[in-house]
């Protein structure tokens, strides 16, 4: 990604205006910056844009994550004046007009990571669409053949859990399992999307954990996939949204899950049976995909139910989903 950089001066100190326009950062573009701290921030953002939702003691903000802390996104002090989006979904919806004007807060006003609580990057998506059995080895460990068309199910918004939030074991399930997943965040609305154009509808990517009550999903009459997948806190999401232009190839990402520090799942998104462009084109034949919609793309092998003997989550367990280029999503398991 190349960023066009210009320094906008006010009476106190320079601010940084960023625009996603070109393909790589050029030395000539960087020469316009005189402040070493600002230059360092520019280089960080140029590499990966991580958008987060944070809560401080006094307020909530949409911010960009940097090594030194969080920088609040600010559109109100850079002309032309633009009111600040009330939610990440509004930011995504207006991203094409806002991204050339993304401004970072003053460099001495970065919020320390120790002073904030991360929230789910998207708390109320229009849709949470999930894909089952999308890695062949996972389908096999669950006793199934790889599907010929995507297996699609959903979760309710109340299932979303923030980074660091607790995963609550339901009283009515004794077989709660984990599933590390790459989550696609839709950026541009569309229906009947052509596969060749599908990736242009992606805003970015998150880590997700498709927590699953196997006794409800597989052992109840009729197969209760929805109920088994959508208990409160069963969709941890985060720790950020990495914008699509920061991920050169989402089908070449290492993905893993650790349970109490031990690696249980490890694979690569290159093993997806149905890649992201296919999923978007396929799903758009049924529903209109809208900004902020989430697509959980499926989990690799190594889940608890696929082991011999099977193993399931218990109070005190800590789960960490890590995806290359995105980060680590960590959650603790507690009893109801």
mmCIF file of C-alpha atoms in Angstrom:
data_model
loop_
_atom_site.group_PDB
_atom_site.id
_atom_site.type_symbol
_atom_site.label_atom_id
_atom_site.label_comp_id
_atom_site.label_asym_id
_atom_site.label_seq_id
_atom_site.Cartn_x
_atom_site.Cartn_y
_atom_site.Cartn_z
ATOM 1 C CA UNK A 1 0.000 0.000 0.000
ATOM 2 C CA UNK A 2 1.327 3.449 -0.853
ATOM 3 C CA UNK A 3 0.219 6.402 1.221
ATOM 4 C CA UNK A 4 0.069 10.012 0.118
ATOM 5 C CA UNK A 5 1.243 11.977 3.127
ATOM 6 C CA UNK A 6 0.963 15.667 3.870
ATOM 7 C CA UNK A 7 1.485 17.579 7.086
ATOM 8 C CA UNK A 8 -1.345 19.905 8.086
ATOM 9 C CA UNK A 9 -0.252 22.633 10.511
ATOM 10 C CA UNK A 10 -2.405 24.289 13.124
ATOM 11 C CA UNK A 11 -1.332 26.821 15.743
ATOM 12 C CA UNK A 12 0.020 24.214 18.114
ATOM 13 C CA UNK A 13 1.594 21.357 16.176
ATOM 14 C CA UNK A 14 1.355 19.386 12.963
ATOM 15 C CA UNK A 15 -1.223 16.718 12.417
ATOM 16 C CA UNK A 16 -0.967 13.829 10.027
ATOM 17 C CA UNK A 17 -3.290 13.355 7.064
ATOM 18 C CA UNK A 18 -3.255 9.924 5.462
ATOM 19 C CA UNK A 19 -4.796 8.762 2.205
ATOM 20 C CA UNK A 20 -4.886 5.301 0.666
ATOM 21 C CA UNK A 21 -4.292 6.231 -2.961
ATOM 22 C CA UNK A 22 -1.120 4.655 -4.380
ATOM 23 C CA UNK A 23 0.770 1.376 -4.001
ATOM 24 C CA UNK A 24 3.849 1.843 -1.820
ATOM 25 C CA UNK A 25 5.420 4.481 0.386
ATOM 26 C CA UNK A 26 8.004 6.490 -1.540
ATOM 27 C CA UNK A 27 11.003 8.241 -0.028
ATOM 28 C CA UNK A 28 9.901 11.506 -1.587
ATOM 29 C CA UNK A 29 6.542 11.286 0.150
ATOM 30 C CA UNK A 30 8.212 10.706 3.491
ATOM 31 C CA UNK A 31 10.496 13.741 3.114
ATOM 32 C CA UNK A 32 7.620 16.137 3.751
ATOM 33 C CA UNK A 33 7.529 14.993 7.385
ATOM 34 C CA UNK A 34 9.916 16.709 9.778
ATOM 35 C CA UNK A 35 8.791 15.195 13.071
ATOM 36 C CA UNK A 36 10.523 11.838 13.835
ATOM 37 C CA UNK A 37 7.583 10.611 15.932
ATOM 38 C CA UNK A 38 5.132 11.442 13.178
ATOM 39 C CA UNK A 39 7.383 9.733 10.641
ATOM 40 C CA UNK A 40 7.449 6.586 12.777
ATOM 41 C CA UNK A 41 3.670 6.575 12.989
ATOM 42 C CA UNK A 42 3.407 7.030 9.233
ATOM 43 C CA UNK A 43 5.619 4.020 8.622
ATOM 44 C CA UNK A 44 3.608 1.885 11.039
ATOM 45 C CA UNK A 45 0.286 2.775 9.497
ATOM 46 C CA UNK A 46 1.693 2.328 6.005
ATOM 47 C CA UNK A 47 2.508 -1.285 6.819
ATOM 48 C CA UNK A 48 -0.761 -2.402 8.426
ATOM 49 C CA UNK A 49 -3.928 -0.445 9.220
ATOM 50 C CA UNK A 50 -5.488 -1.940 12.366
ATOM 51 C CA UNK A 51 -8.805 -0.362 13.285
ATOM 52 C CA UNK A 52 -9.990 -0.955 16.847
ATOM 53 C CA UNK A 53 -12.908 -0.029 19.050
ATOM 54 C CA UNK A 54 -11.678 1.042 22.481
ATOM 55 C CA UNK A 55 -13.194 2.137 25.764
ATOM 56 C CA UNK A 56 -11.410 4.449 28.186
ATOM 57 C CA UNK A 57 -12.543 5.549 31.640
ATOM 58 C CA UNK A 58 -14.392 8.486 30.095
ATOM 59 C CA UNK A 59 -15.442 7.554 26.571
ATOM 60 C CA UNK A 60 -15.458 5.119 23.664
ATOM 61 C CA UNK A 61 -13.508 5.688 20.456
ATOM 62 C CA UNK A 62 -12.697 4.241 17.066
ATOM 63 C CA UNK A 63 -8.921 4.247 16.827
ATOM 64 C CA UNK A 64 -5.882 2.991 14.950
ATOM 65 C CA UNK A 65 -3.542 0.650 16.799
ATOM 66 C CA UNK A 66 0.150 1.596 16.752
ATOM 67 C CA UNK A 67 3.123 0.098 18.570
ATOM 68 C CA UNK A 68 3.141 2.982 21.055
ATOM 69 C CA UNK A 69 -0.588 3.017 21.751
ATOM 70 C CA UNK A 70 -3.923 3.886 20.181
ATOM 71 C CA UNK A 71 -4.523 6.968 18.030
ATOM 72 C CA UNK A 72 -8.107 8.181 17.893
ATOM 73 C CA UNK A 73 -9.482 8.733 14.418
ATOM 74 C CA UNK A 74 -10.511 12.359 14.049
ATOM 75 C CA UNK A 75 -12.395 13.792 11.089
ATOM 76 C CA UNK A 76 -13.798 16.940 12.662
ATOM 77 C CA UNK A 77 -10.651 19.098 12.684
ATOM 78 C CA UNK A 78 -9.550 18.443 9.104
ATOM 79 C CA UNK A 79 -11.414 20.395 6.427
ATOM 80 C CA UNK A 80 -13.862 19.742 4.942
ATOM 81 C CA UNK A 81 -15.511 19.128 8.308
ATOM 82 C CA UNK A 82 -17.004 15.660 8.624
ATOM 83 C CA UNK A 83 -18.965 14.482 11.645
ATOM 84 C CA UNK A 84 -17.413 11.504 13.389
ATOM 85 C CA UNK A 85 -19.006 8.120 12.633
ATOM 86 C CA UNK A 86 -21.038 6.777 15.541
ATOM 87 C CA UNK A 87 -19.963 3.190 14.917
ATOM 88 C CA UNK A 88 -17.437 1.096 13.053
ATOM 89 C CA UNK A 89 -20.175 0.151 10.591
ATOM 90 C CA UNK A 90 -20.728 3.833 9.756
ATOM 91 C CA UNK A 91 -16.975 4.228 9.286
ATOM 92 C CA UNK A 92 -16.958 1.248 6.926
ATOM 93 C CA UNK A 93 -19.978 2.531 5.016
ATOM 94 C CA UNK A 94 -18.312 5.942 4.466
ATOM 95 C CA UNK A 95 -14.756 4.621 4.098
ATOM 96 C CA UNK A 96 -14.319 5.533 0.434
ATOM 97 C CA UNK A 97 -14.919 9.204 1.235
ATOM 98 C CA UNK A 98 -13.138 9.177 4.604
ATOM 99 C CA UNK A 99 -9.984 7.195 3.902
ATOM 100 C CA UNK A 100 -8.138 10.002 2.048
ATOM 101 C CA UNK A 101 -8.701 12.171 5.129
ATOM 102 C CA UNK A 102 -8.017 9.803 8.001
ATOM 103 C CA UNK A 103 -6.297 11.958 10.635
ATOM 104 C CA UNK A 104 -4.415 10.704 13.645
ATOM 105 C CA UNK A 105 -4.653 12.500 16.968
ATOM 106 C CA UNK A 106 -1.660 14.524 18.143
ATOM 107 C CA UNK A 107 1.365 12.307 18.640
ATOM 108 C CA UNK A 108 1.676 13.206 22.323
ATOM 109 C CA UNK A 109 -1.977 12.254 22.853
ATOM 110 C CA UNK A 110 -1.695 8.562 22.045
ATOM 111 C CA UNK A 111 -3.724 6.468 24.453
ATOM 112 C CA UNK A 112 -1.605 3.872 26.234
ATOM 113 C CA UNK A 113 -2.685 0.295 25.638
ATOM 114 C CA UNK A 114 -2.781 -0.281 29.394
ATOM 115 C CA UNK A 115 -5.420 2.448 29.755
ATOM 116 C CA UNK A 116 -8.063 1.022 27.430
ATOM 117 C CA UNK A 117 -10.418 -1.892 27.164
ATOM 118 C CA UNK A 118 -10.762 -3.373 23.698
ATOM 119 C CA UNK A 119 -14.325 -3.789 22.511
ATOM 120 C CA UNK A 120 -15.513 -6.001 19.673
ATOM 121 C CA UNK A 121 -14.520 -4.148 16.486
ATOM 122 C CA UNK A 122 -18.098 -4.601 15.242
ATOM 123 C CA UNK A 123 -20.743 -5.048 17.924
ATOM 124 C CA UNK A 124 -23.978 -5.099 15.921
ATOM 125 C CA UNK A 125 -23.441 -6.419 12.399
ATOM 126 C CA UNK A 126 -26.401 -6.767 10.105
ATOM 127 C CA UNK A 127 -25.526 -10.420 9.559
ATOM 128 C CA UNK A 128 -23.184 -13.006 11.037
ATOM 129 C CA UNK A 129 -22.779 -15.663 8.357
ATOM 130 C CA UNK A 130 -20.772 -18.771 9.209
ATOM 131 C CA UNK A 131 -19.322 -21.457 6.951
ATOM 132 C CA UNK A 132 -19.050 -25.020 8.215
ATOM 133 C CA UNK A 133 -16.604 -27.760 7.217
ATOM 134 C CA UNK A 134 -14.552 -25.450 4.979
ATOM 135 C CA UNK A 135 -11.248 -27.238 5.637
ATOM 136 C CA UNK A 136 -11.115 -30.824 4.361
ATOM 137 C CA UNK A 137 -9.238 -32.198 7.386
ATOM 138 C CA UNK A 138 -11.775 -30.650 9.751
ATOM 139 C CA UNK A 139 -14.656 -32.214 7.820
ATOM 140 C CA UNK A 140 -12.876 -35.564 8.031
ATOM 141 C CA UNK A 141 -12.201 -35.328 11.781
ATOM 142 C CA UNK A 142 -15.924 -34.655 12.278
ATOM 143 C CA UNK A 143 -16.820 -37.780 10.278
ATOM 144 C CA UNK A 144 -17.948 -36.007 7.106
ATOM 145 C CA UNK A 145 -16.859 -35.802 3.508
ATOM 146 C CA UNK A 146 -15.783 -32.351 2.307
ATOM 147 C CA UNK A 147 -18.950 -30.529 1.163
ATOM 148 C CA UNK A 148 -19.681 -29.893 -2.512
ATOM 149 C CA UNK A 149 -21.338 -26.552 -1.717
ATOM 150 C CA UNK A 150 -20.767 -24.282 1.303
ATOM 151 C CA UNK A 151 -22.431 -25.303 4.563
ATOM 152 C CA UNK A 152 -24.004 -22.073 5.830
ATOM 153 C CA UNK A 153 -25.385 -21.211 9.265
ATOM 154 C CA UNK A 154 -25.654 -18.086 11.402
ATOM 155 C CA UNK A 155 -25.264 -16.604 14.863
ATOM 156 C CA UNK A 156 -27.185 -13.875 16.664
ATOM 157 C CA UNK A 157 -25.472 -10.592 17.582
ATOM 158 C CA UNK A 158 -25.703 -11.454 21.280
ATOM 159 C CA UNK A 159 -23.086 -14.143 20.620
ATOM 160 C CA UNK A 160 -20.377 -11.545 19.918
ATOM 161 C CA UNK A 161 -17.727 -11.263 22.630
ATOM 162 C CA UNK A 162 -14.988 -8.648 22.811
ATOM 163 C CA UNK A 163 -11.266 -9.381 23.064
ATOM 164 C CA UNK A 164 -10.583 -10.328 26.667
ATOM 165 C CA UNK A 165 -14.259 -10.941 27.404
ATOM 166 C CA UNK A 166 -15.417 -14.113 29.104
ATOM 167 C CA UNK A 167 -16.818 -17.096 27.212
ATOM 168 C CA UNK A 168 -19.678 -18.339 29.373
ATOM 169 C CA UNK A 169 -20.359 -22.072 29.503
ATOM 170 C CA UNK A 170 -24.138 -22.656 29.310
ATOM 171 C CA UNK A 171 -25.865 -24.631 32.043
ATOM 172 C CA UNK A 172 -27.549 -26.818 29.411
ATOM 173 C CA UNK A 173 -24.403 -27.911 27.549
ATOM 174 C CA UNK A 174 -21.527 -30.143 28.619
ATOM 175 C CA UNK A 175 -19.694 -30.247 25.275
ATOM 176 C CA UNK A 176 -18.517 -26.737 24.417
ATOM 177 C CA UNK A 177 -15.772 -26.588 21.804
ATOM 178 C CA UNK A 178 -13.493 -24.056 20.073
ATOM 179 C CA UNK A 179 -12.979 -23.161 16.396
ATOM 180 C CA UNK A 180 -10.361 -20.645 15.210
ATOM 181 C CA UNK A 181 -11.553 -18.783 12.113
ATOM 182 C CA UNK A 182 -10.623 -15.997 9.726
ATOM 183 C CA UNK A 183 -13.510 -13.511 9.652
ATOM 184 C CA UNK A 184 -14.241 -11.381 6.584
ATOM 185 C CA UNK A 185 -15.742 -7.921 7.132
ATOM 186 C CA UNK A 186 -17.855 -6.736 4.204
ATOM 187 C CA UNK A 187 -17.177 -3.163 3.096
ATOM 188 C CA UNK A 188 -19.354 -2.592 0.043
ATOM 189 C CA UNK A 189 -22.956 -3.670 -0.366
ATOM 190 C CA UNK A 190 -23.880 -6.021 -3.163
ATOM 191 C CA UNK A 191 -26.310 -8.608 -4.481
ATOM 192 C CA UNK A 192 -25.569 -11.118 -7.267
ATOM 193 C CA UNK A 193 -21.872 -10.270 -7.012
ATOM 194 C CA UNK A 194 -19.615 -11.610 -9.739
ATOM 195 C CA UNK A 195 -16.791 -13.731 -8.360
ATOM 196 C CA UNK A 196 -14.242 -11.675 -10.299
ATOM 197 C CA UNK A 197 -15.409 -8.564 -8.420
ATOM 198 C CA UNK A 198 -16.015 -10.194 -5.043
ATOM 199 C CA UNK A 199 -12.815 -9.129 -3.271
ATOM 200 C CA UNK A 200 -13.608 -5.460 -3.916
ATOM 201 C CA UNK A 201 -16.493 -5.902 -1.459
ATOM 202 C CA UNK A 202 -14.134 -6.785 1.422
ATOM 203 C CA UNK A 203 -13.299 -4.082 3.958
ATOM 204 C CA UNK A 204 -10.980 -6.131 6.134
ATOM 205 C CA UNK A 205 -10.335 -9.149 8.321
ATOM 206 C CA UNK A 206 -10.560 -10.196 11.998
ATOM 207 C CA UNK A 207 -9.820 -13.190 14.148
ATOM 208 C CA UNK A 208 -12.896 -15.110 15.244
ATOM 209 C CA UNK A 209 -13.674 -18.066 17.483
ATOM 210 C CA UNK A 210 -16.768 -20.065 16.533
ATOM 211 C CA UNK A 211 -17.549 -21.483 19.973
ATOM 212 C CA UNK A 212 -19.847 -24.487 19.561
ATOM 213 C CA UNK A 213 -22.008 -26.581 21.886
ATOM 214 C CA UNK A 214 -21.552 -29.946 20.177
ATOM 215 C CA UNK A 215 -24.302 -31.689 22.158
ATOM 216 C CA UNK A 216 -26.833 -29.187 20.780
ATOM 217 C CA UNK A 217 -25.303 -28.912 17.327
ATOM 218 C CA UNK A 218 -25.121 -32.631 16.613
ATOM 219 C CA UNK A 219 -26.975 -34.691 19.230
ATOM 220 C CA UNK A 220 -30.395 -33.044 19.472
ATOM 221 C CA UNK A 221 -33.301 -34.069 17.197
ATOM 222 C CA UNK A 222 -33.022 -32.452 13.779
ATOM 223 C CA UNK A 223 -29.512 -31.142 14.370
ATOM 224 C CA UNK A 224 -29.748 -27.812 16.197
ATOM 225 C CA UNK A 225 -26.899 -25.928 14.494
ATOM 226 C CA UNK A 226 -28.253 -22.457 15.234
ATOM 227 C CA UNK A 227 -28.902 -23.087 18.923
ATOM 228 C CA UNK A 228 -25.615 -24.914 19.350
ATOM 229 C CA UNK A 229 -23.672 -22.041 17.819
ATOM 230 C CA UNK A 230 -25.359 -18.922 19.157
ATOM 231 C CA UNK A 231 -25.288 -18.983 22.944
ATOM 232 C CA UNK A 232 -24.293 -15.620 24.424
ATOM 233 C CA UNK A 233 -20.507 -15.035 24.092
ATOM 234 C CA UNK A 234 -20.110 -17.799 21.456
ATOM 235 C CA UNK A 235 -18.614 -15.488 18.799
ATOM 236 C CA UNK A 236 -15.460 -13.818 20.149
ATOM 237 C CA UNK A 237 -14.245 -11.263 17.586
ATOM 238 C CA UNK A 238 -11.137 -9.087 17.301
ATOM 239 C CA UNK A 239 -8.709 -7.861 18.345
ATOM 240 C CA UNK A 240 -8.989 -5.416 15.437
ATOM 241 C CA UNK A 241 -10.025 -5.083 11.817
ATOM 242 C CA UNK A 242 -7.044 -5.156 9.496
ATOM 243 C CA UNK A 243 -8.012 -3.399 6.281
ATOM 244 C CA UNK A 244 -7.999 -5.493 3.120
ATOM 245 C CA UNK A 245 -5.214 -3.477 1.491
ATOM 246 C CA UNK A 246 -2.954 -4.430 4.419
ATOM 247 C CA UNK A 247 -3.287 -8.166 3.682
ATOM 248 C CA UNK A 248 -1.578 -9.030 0.371
ATOM 249 C CA UNK A 249 -3.229 -12.467 0.164
ATOM 250 C CA UNK A 250 -5.855 -13.571 2.716
ATOM 251 C CA UNK A 251 -5.507 -17.110 1.368
ATOM 252 C CA UNK A 252 -1.913 -17.396 2.605
ATOM 253 C CA UNK A 253 -2.272 -16.746 6.337
ATOM 254 C CA UNK A 254 -1.129 -18.986 9.169
ATOM 255 C CA UNK A 255 -3.990 -19.631 11.592
ATOM 256 C CA UNK A 256 -3.761 -21.294 14.996
ATOM 257 C CA UNK A 257 -5.525 -21.752 18.314
ATOM 258 C CA UNK A 258 -3.913 -22.290 21.691
ATOM 259 C CA UNK A 259 -5.691 -23.733 24.708
ATOM 260 C CA UNK A 260 -3.926 -22.809 27.960
ATOM 261 C CA UNK A 261 -0.775 -22.166 25.931
ATOM 262 C CA UNK A 262 -0.836 -25.477 24.033
ATOM 263 C CA UNK A 263 -1.369 -25.363 20.267
ATOM 264 C CA UNK A 264 -4.520 -27.282 19.358
ATOM 265 C CA UNK A 265 -5.137 -26.025 15.819
ATOM 266 C CA UNK A 266 -2.584 -24.928 13.238
ATOM 267 C CA UNK A 267 -3.148 -24.537 9.522
ATOM 268 C CA UNK A 268 -3.117 -22.026 6.695
ATOM 269 C CA UNK A 269 -6.006 -20.300 4.956
ATOM 270 C CA UNK A 270 -4.662 -21.694 1.687
ATOM 271 C CA UNK A 271 -6.530 -24.867 2.696
ATOM 272 C CA UNK A 272 -9.980 -23.273 2.536
ATOM 273 C CA UNK A 273 -12.200 -25.475 0.353
ATOM 274 C CA UNK A 274 -14.282 -22.482 -0.718
ATOM 275 C CA UNK A 275 -12.134 -19.331 -0.935
ATOM 276 C CA UNK A 276 -13.362 -15.901 0.059
ATOM 277 C CA UNK A 277 -14.266 -14.683 -3.432
ATOM 278 C CA UNK A 278 -16.353 -17.815 -4.027
ATOM 279 C CA UNK A 279 -18.130 -17.437 -0.684
ATOM 280 C CA UNK A 280 -19.026 -13.797 -1.324
ATOM 281 C CA UNK A 281 -20.349 -14.525 -4.811
ATOM 282 C CA UNK A 282 -22.270 -17.568 -3.556
ATOM 283 C CA UNK A 283 -23.828 -15.880 -0.522
ATOM 284 C CA UNK A 284 -24.856 -12.833 -2.541
ATOM 285 C CA UNK A 285 -27.121 -15.038 -4.640
ATOM 286 C CA UNK A 286 -29.304 -15.438 -1.530
ATOM 287 C CA UNK A 287 -28.945 -12.198 0.441
ATOM 288 C CA UNK A 288 -27.704 -8.656 -0.003
ATOM 289 C CA UNK A 289 -24.313 -8.337 1.661
ATOM 290 C CA UNK A 290 -24.011 -5.018 3.484
ATOM 291 C CA UNK A 291 -21.203 -2.995 5.110
ATOM 292 C CA UNK A 292 -20.231 -4.529 8.431
ATOM 293 C CA UNK A 293 -21.616 -7.991 7.696
ATOM 294 C CA UNK A 294 -19.340 -10.743 9.013
ATOM 295 C CA UNK A 295 -18.422 -14.009 7.321
ATOM 296 C CA UNK A 296 -16.780 -16.629 9.568
ATOM 297 C CA UNK A 297 -14.930 -18.644 6.927
ATOM 298 C CA UNK A 298 -14.577 -21.990 8.713
ATOM 299 C CA UNK A 299 -12.122 -23.707 11.029
ATOM 300 C CA UNK A 300 -9.178 -26.063 10.431
ATOM 301 C CA UNK A 301 -8.726 -29.441 12.093
ATOM 302 C CA UNK A 302 -7.790 -29.893 15.730
ATOM 303 C CA UNK A 303 -11.071 -29.059 17.464
ATOM 304 C CA UNK A 304 -11.887 -30.787 20.733
ATOM 305 C CA UNK A 305 -14.722 -32.893 19.336
ATOM 306 C CA UNK A 306 -12.423 -34.328 16.672
ATOM 307 C CA UNK A 307 -9.898 -35.710 19.160
ATOM 308 C CA UNK A 308 -9.669 -39.198 20.655
ATOM 309 C CA UNK A 309 -10.758 -38.970 23.356
ATOM 310 C CA UNK A 310 -12.864 -35.879 22.734
ATOM 311 C CA UNK A 311 -12.139 -32.889 24.955
ATOM 312 C CA UNK A 312 -14.299 -29.900 25.793
ATOM 313 C CA UNK A 313 -13.878 -26.549 27.484
ATOM 314 C CA UNK A 314 -13.974 -26.098 31.243
ATOM 315 C CA UNK A 315 -13.974 -23.059 33.546
ATOM 316 C CA UNK A 316 -10.575 -21.378 33.715
ATOM 317 C CA UNK A 317 -9.483 -22.357 30.212
ATOM 318 C CA UNK A 318 -7.839 -19.621 28.133
ATOM 319 C CA UNK A 319 -8.249 -19.585 24.347
ATOM 320 C CA UNK A 320 -5.996 -17.664 21.957
ATOM 321 C CA UNK A 321 -6.752 -17.421 18.246
ATOM 322 C CA UNK A 322 -3.802 -16.100 16.271
ATOM 323 C CA UNK A 323 -3.845 -15.235 12.564
ATOM 324 C CA UNK A 324 -0.809 -14.029 10.675
ATOM 325 C CA UNK A 325 -0.933 -10.308 9.942
ATOM 326 C CA UNK A 326 -3.963 -9.694 12.168
ATOM 327 C CA UNK A 327 -3.072 -10.490 15.758
ATOM 328 C CA UNK A 328 -4.221 -12.581 18.703
ATOM 329 C CA UNK A 329 -7.742 -12.849 20.110
ATOM 330 C CA UNK A 330 -7.701 -14.019 23.722
ATOM 331 C CA UNK A 331 -10.668 -15.044 25.888
ATOM 332 C CA UNK A 332 -11.150 -16.839 29.197
ATOM 333 C CA UNK A 333 -13.772 -19.529 29.790
ATOM 334 C CA UNK A 334 -16.034 -19.212 32.850
ATOM 335 C CA UNK A 335 -18.973 -21.123 34.271
ATOM 336 C CA UNK A 336 -22.476 -19.752 33.967
#
